[in-house]
């Protein structure tokens, strides 16, 4: 169903979807795009992709999905978060959640990731604690800006 919608959208068969359709509690039968609204709402957040330990995470984000979430469990080696292979859209969000296997693990990042003055890129996990990292894509600078980092869960 979702793939069919995306194919129609890419082929130009769907010309317009009114933005206010997302805000309505109910979609009226007269809305010719009602069948696609639910699909678009599901595409806004990609379900968690769970990985059991990896040396390199190369996030695959889809431009139609607003937020992508990766969960890495039982991390047993140093982790490199690699650059994304295509250009995400402005404001797209990426959340990465990491928990080690009882040993602190080093974390490094590709050149597309950067920190500001308020939030640093984490360099290691904390033993047996969950680390959350939140990024927003800045298309002006072609960077994933880290906007949140929380450890200790």
mmCIF file of C-alpha atoms in Angstrom, residues 50-54 71-77 97-103 105 125 128-130:
data_model
loop_
_atom_site.group_PDB
_atom_site.id
_atom_site.type_symbol
_atom_site.label_atom_id
_atom_site.label_comp_id
_atom_site.label_asym_id
_atom_site.label_seq_id
_atom_site.Cartn_x
_atom_site.Cartn_y
_atom_site.Cartn_z
ATOM 1 C CA UNK A 50 17.221 -2.755 15.796
ATOM 2 C CA UNK A 51 20.818 -3.891 15.374
ATOM 3 C CA UNK A 52 22.697 -6.194 17.714
ATOM 4 C CA UNK A 53 26.222 -4.751 17.811
ATOM 5 C CA UNK A 54 27.948 -3.334 14.743
ATOM 6 C CA UNK A 71 18.460 1.041 18.244
ATOM 7 C CA UNK A 72 21.781 -0.688 18.792
ATOM 8 C CA UNK A 73 21.845 -3.251 21.592
ATOM 9 C CA UNK A 74 24.652 -5.260 23.159
ATOM 10 C CA UNK A 75 27.325 -3.108 21.456
ATOM 11 C CA UNK A 76 30.486 -5.221 21.667
ATOM 12 C CA UNK A 77 32.975 -3.160 19.599
ATOM 13 C CA UNK A 97 19.988 4.756 20.695
ATOM 14 C CA UNK A 98 22.981 2.700 21.869
ATOM 15 C CA UNK A 99 23.532 0.346 24.806
ATOM 16 C CA UNK A 100 26.824 -1.503 25.255
ATOM 17 C CA UNK A 101 27.379 -5.065 26.438
ATOM 18 C CA UNK A 102 28.828 -4.149 29.837
ATOM 19 C CA UNK A 103 32.016 -2.560 28.525
ATOM 20 C CA UNK A 105 32.694 1.455 23.757
ATOM 21 C CA UNK A 125 29.129 4.758 25.882
ATOM 22 C CA UNK A 128 25.328 -0.718 30.877
ATOM 23 C CA UNK A 129 23.553 2.595 30.200
ATOM 24 C CA UNK A 130 21.452 3.622 27.210
#
